[in-house]
XYZ file of C-alpha atoms in Angstrom:
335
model
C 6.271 -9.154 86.598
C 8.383 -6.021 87.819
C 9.283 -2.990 85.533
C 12.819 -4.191 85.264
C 11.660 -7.590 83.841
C 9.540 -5.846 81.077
C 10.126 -4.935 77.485
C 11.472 -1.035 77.550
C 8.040 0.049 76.186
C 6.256 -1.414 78.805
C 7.852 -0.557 81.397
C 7.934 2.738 80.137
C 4.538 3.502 79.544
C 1.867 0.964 81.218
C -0.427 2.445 83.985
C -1.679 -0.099 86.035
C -4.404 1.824 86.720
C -7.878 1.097 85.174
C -8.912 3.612 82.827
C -11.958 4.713 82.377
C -12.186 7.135 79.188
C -11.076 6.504 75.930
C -8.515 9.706 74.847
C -8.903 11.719 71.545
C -5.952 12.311 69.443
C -5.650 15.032 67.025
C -4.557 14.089 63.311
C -4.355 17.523 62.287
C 0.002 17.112 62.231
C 0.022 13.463 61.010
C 2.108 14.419 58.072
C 3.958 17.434 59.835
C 7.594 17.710 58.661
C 8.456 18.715 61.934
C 9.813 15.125 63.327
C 9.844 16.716 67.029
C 5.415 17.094 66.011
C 5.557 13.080 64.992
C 7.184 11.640 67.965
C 5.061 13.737 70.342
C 1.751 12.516 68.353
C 3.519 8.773 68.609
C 3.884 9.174 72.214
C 0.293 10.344 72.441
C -0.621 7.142 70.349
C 1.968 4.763 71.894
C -0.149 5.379 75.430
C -3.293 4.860 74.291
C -1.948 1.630 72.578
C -0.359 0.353 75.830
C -2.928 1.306 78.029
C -6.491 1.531 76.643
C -6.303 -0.152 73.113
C -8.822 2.242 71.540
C -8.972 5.732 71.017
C -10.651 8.542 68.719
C -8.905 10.138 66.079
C -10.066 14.060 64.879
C -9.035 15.902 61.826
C -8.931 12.343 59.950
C -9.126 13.732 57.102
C -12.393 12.392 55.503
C -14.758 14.901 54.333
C -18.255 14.622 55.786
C -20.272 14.674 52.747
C -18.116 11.528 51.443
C -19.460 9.752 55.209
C -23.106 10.814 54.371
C -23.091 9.572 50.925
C -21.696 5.956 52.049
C -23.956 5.672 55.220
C -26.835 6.991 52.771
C -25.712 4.037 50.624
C -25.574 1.937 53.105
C -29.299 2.443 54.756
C -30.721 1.611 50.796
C -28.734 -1.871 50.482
C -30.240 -2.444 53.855
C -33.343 -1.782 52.423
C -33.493 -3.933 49.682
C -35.792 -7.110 50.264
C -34.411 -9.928 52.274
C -34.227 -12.345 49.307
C -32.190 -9.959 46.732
C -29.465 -9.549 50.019
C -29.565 -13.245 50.089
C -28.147 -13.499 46.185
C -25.172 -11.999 47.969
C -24.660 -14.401 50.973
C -21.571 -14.786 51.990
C -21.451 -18.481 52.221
C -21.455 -18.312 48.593
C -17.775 -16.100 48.904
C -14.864 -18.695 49.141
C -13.109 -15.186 50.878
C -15.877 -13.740 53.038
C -17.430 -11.411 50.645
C -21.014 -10.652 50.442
C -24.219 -10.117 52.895
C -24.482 -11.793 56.706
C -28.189 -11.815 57.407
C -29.273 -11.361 61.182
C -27.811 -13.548 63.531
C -25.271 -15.157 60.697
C -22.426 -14.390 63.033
C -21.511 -14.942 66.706
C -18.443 -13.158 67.904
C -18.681 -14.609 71.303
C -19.379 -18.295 71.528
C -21.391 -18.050 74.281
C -24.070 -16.239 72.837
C -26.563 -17.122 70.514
C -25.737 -14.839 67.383
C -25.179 -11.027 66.542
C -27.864 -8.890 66.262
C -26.888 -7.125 63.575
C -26.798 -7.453 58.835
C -23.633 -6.654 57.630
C -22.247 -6.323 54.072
C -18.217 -7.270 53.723
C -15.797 -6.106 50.953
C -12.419 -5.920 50.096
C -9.781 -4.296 47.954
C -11.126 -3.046 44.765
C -9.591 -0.357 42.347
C -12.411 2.323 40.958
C -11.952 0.867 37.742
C -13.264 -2.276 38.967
C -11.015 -6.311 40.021
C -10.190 -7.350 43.145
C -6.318 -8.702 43.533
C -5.607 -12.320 42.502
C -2.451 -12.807 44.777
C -4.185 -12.324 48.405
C -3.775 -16.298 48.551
C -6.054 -17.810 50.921
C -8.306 -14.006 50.849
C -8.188 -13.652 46.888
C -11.128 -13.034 45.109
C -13.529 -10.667 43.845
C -16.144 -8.501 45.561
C -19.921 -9.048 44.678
C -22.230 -6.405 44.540
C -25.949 -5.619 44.328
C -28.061 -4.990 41.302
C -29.974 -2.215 41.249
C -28.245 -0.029 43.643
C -26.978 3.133 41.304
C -23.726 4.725 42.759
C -23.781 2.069 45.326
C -20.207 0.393 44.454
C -18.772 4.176 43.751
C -19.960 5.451 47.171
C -19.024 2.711 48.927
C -15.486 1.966 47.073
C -14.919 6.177 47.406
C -15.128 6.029 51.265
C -12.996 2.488 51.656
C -10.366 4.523 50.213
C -10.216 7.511 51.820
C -10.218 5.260 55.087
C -7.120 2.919 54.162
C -5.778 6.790 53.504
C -6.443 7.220 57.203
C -4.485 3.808 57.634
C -1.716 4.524 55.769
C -1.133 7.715 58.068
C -1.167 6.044 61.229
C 1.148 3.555 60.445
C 4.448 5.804 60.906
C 3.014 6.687 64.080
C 2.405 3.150 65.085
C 6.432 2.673 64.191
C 7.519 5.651 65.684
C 5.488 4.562 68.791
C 7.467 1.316 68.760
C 10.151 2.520 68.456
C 10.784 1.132 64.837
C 12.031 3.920 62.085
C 8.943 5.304 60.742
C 8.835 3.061 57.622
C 9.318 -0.107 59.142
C 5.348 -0.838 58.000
C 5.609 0.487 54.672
C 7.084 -2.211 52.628
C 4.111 -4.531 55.007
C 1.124 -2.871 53.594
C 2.094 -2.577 49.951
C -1.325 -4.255 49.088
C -3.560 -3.886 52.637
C -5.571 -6.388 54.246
C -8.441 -4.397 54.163
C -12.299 -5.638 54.926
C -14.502 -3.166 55.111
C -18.763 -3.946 56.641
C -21.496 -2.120 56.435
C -23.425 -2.522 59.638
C -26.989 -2.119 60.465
C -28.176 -2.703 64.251
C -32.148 -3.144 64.349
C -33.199 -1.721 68.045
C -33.063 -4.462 70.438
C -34.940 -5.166 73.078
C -35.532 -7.813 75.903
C -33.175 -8.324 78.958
C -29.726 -6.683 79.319
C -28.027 -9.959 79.742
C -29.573 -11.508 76.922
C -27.036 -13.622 74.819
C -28.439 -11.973 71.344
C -26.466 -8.654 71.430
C -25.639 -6.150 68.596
C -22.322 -8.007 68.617
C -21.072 -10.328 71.279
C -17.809 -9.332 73.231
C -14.901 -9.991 71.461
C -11.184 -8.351 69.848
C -10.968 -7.760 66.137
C -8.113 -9.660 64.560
C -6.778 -6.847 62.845
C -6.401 -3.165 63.648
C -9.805 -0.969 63.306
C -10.790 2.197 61.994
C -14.231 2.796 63.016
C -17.009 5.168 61.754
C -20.337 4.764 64.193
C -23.183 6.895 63.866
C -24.727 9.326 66.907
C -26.512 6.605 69.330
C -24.454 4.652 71.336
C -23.864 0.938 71.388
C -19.958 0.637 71.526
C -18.758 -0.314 75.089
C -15.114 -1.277 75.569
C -13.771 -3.913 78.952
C -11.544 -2.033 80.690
C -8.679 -4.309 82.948
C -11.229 -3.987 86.061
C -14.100 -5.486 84.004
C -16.054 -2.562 83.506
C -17.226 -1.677 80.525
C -16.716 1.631 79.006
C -18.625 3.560 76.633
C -17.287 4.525 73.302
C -19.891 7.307 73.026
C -20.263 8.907 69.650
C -18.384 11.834 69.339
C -18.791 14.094 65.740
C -15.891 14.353 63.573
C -13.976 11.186 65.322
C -13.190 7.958 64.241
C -12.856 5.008 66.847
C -9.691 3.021 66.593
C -9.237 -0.513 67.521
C -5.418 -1.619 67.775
C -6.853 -5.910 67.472
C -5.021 -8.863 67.712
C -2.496 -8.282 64.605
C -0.805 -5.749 66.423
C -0.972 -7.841 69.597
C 0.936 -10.952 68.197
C 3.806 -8.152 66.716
C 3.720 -6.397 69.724
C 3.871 -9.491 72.314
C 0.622 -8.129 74.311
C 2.710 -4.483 74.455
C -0.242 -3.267 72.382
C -3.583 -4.217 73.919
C -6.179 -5.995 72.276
C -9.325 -5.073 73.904
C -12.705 -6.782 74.568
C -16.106 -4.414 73.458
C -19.317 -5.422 72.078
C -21.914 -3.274 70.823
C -25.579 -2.776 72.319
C -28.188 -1.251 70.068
C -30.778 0.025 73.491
C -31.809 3.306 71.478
C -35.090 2.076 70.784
C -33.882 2.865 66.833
C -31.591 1.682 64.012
C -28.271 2.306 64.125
C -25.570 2.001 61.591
C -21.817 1.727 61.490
C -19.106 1.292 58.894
C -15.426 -0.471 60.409
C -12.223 -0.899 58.304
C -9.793 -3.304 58.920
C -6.964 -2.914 58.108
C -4.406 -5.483 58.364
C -0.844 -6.096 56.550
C -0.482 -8.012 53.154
C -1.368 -11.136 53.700
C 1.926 -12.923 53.165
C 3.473 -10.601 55.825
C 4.705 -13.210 59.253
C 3.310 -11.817 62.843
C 5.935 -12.343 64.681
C 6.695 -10.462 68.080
C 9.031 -7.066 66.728
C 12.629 -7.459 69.011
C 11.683 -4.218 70.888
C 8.696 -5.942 72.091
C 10.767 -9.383 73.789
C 13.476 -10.196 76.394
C 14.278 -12.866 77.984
C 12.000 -12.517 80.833
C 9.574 -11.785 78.042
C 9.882 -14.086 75.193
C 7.279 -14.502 72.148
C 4.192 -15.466 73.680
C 2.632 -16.524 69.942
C 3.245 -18.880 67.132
C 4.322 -17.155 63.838
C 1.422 -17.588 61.076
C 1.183 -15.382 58.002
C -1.705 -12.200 58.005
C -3.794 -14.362 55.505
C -4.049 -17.924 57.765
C -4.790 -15.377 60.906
C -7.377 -13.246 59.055
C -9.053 -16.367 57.138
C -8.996 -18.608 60.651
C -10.660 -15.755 62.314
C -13.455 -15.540 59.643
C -13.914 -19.402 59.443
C -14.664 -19.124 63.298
C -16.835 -16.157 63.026
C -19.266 -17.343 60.680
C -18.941 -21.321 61.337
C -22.341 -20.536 63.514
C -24.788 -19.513 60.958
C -23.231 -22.155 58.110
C -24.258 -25.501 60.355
C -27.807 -23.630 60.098
């Protein structure tokens, strides 16, 4: 398809050029009341959506201790025996809640699981209850006995990340060339699903089909905290994959399908897996964050012509997100 047949942004901004890193933007202006500061951090943000779908964010705004305390938090859930995680299975969660044991998912279908436990909540207010109008995500969190300051650590840093959320959403407008709100009245009650992650050290051939996690795009846009070995590698439009090597003080984020679907493939969805070959355990904690789940994905008008009409159905966040899950973990429930 030429330029001249593409949606403005497109044509505007996508390289067709493979890249090969994965840029860094700098938070430190996010809420500048300069609007000349926002548009040149959208711009910034609109390439990397166009053109890599991923890229590290700095001066997020999350304090380090507050990391340290959940990943702490997370390392002594992980610790527990195998039979008090299974009290928490999420089988048992009619909205994906809970504890997946190893191998209880398998992201890409032609593997034979993920190598990896995982622990999955959602929004939760300090003062404890989950929302009752989510409709087909509703329900409560469940969490595990014994574990002092477990809920507060965790529920303190899946807060301060959704704060992270809420900030790049202007951009994300802004890079759409939406007005800077358009999101707002969209993510009155987020989406959000946060996992704990633990990656025992794996071993055996490269081309195995047990990996960390299989290759795959996230459904929903992803704000990613990984620890110092690397594992994340991210296809890039030749087929190579690209390391998402740890870098201190970052976050990793994932734009996912959501933004896809409203964006008509402006905003790339990327493949990546993760590979734990560090010979030790690794850990990572992922947000995401998607709209309320009543909100339609439907392609935005900047993002269709006529040479480029909707390329996706319309379904509401909460079908998409719940569809998503059903797939996910339909492997380990026929076991």
């Amino acid at each position: 398809m030429s330029s001249s047949q593409r949606p403005l942004l497109v044509a505007n901004s996508r390289t067709e050029s493979a890249f090969e890193e994965i840029p860094i933007i700098n938070l430190e202006n996010v809420r500048s009341i300069d609007p000349a500061i926002r548009r040149a951090l959208a711009d910034e943000i609109r390439d990397a959506c166009i053109n890599v779908g991923f890229f590290y964010v700095k001066n997020h705004g999350i304090p380090e201790n507050m990391i340290t305390s959940t990943v702490a938090a997370a390392k002594r859930f992980f610790a527990l025996p195998a039979g008090v995680k299974q009290t928490l299975d999420i089988h048992k969660s009619a909205n994906f809640k809970g504890y997946t044991a190893l191998l209880g998912e398998n992201t890409n279908a032609e593997n034979r699981g993920d190598l990896h436990e995982g622990f999955d909540l959602g929004w939760e207010e300090f003062n404890g209850g989950g929302r009752t109008d989510d409709g087909a995500m509703s329900g409560e969190n469940v969490w595990p006995d014994g574990l002092p300051g477990f809920r507060e650590d965790v529920l303190q840093y899946y807060h301060a990340a959704i704060g992270v959320g809420k900030a790049l959403f202007p951009l994300f407008a802004l890079a759409l060339d939406l007005p800077e709100n358009f999101f707002e009245d969209k993510t009155t009650k987020p989406a959000a699903i946060m996992r704990l992650l633990y990656y025992p050290p794996q071993t055996g051939p490269v081309d195995d089909r047990v990996q960390g996690i299989g290759a795959h795009t996230e459904y929903c846009f992803t704000i990613l905290w990984q620890d110092n070995l690397p594992a994340l590698q991210v296809l890039n439009n030749a087929g190579k994959w690209i390391d998402a090597v740890p870098i201190p003080g970052t976050l990793v984020v994932n734009l996912g399908d959501q933004f896809a679907r409203w964006t008509n493939d402006v905003f790339k969805s990327t493949v990546h897996r993760a590979v734990n070959r560090s010979g030790v355990e690794r850990y990572s904690i992922p947000l995401f964050f998607g709209t309320d789940y009543d909100v339609k994905l439907e392609a935005l008008p900047s993002c269709v012509s006529d040479d480029f009409p909707p390329k996706y159905e319309t379904v509401t966040a909460g079908e998409y997100v719940k569809s998503r899950l059903e797939a996910t973990y339909a492997h380990s429930k026929e076991h």
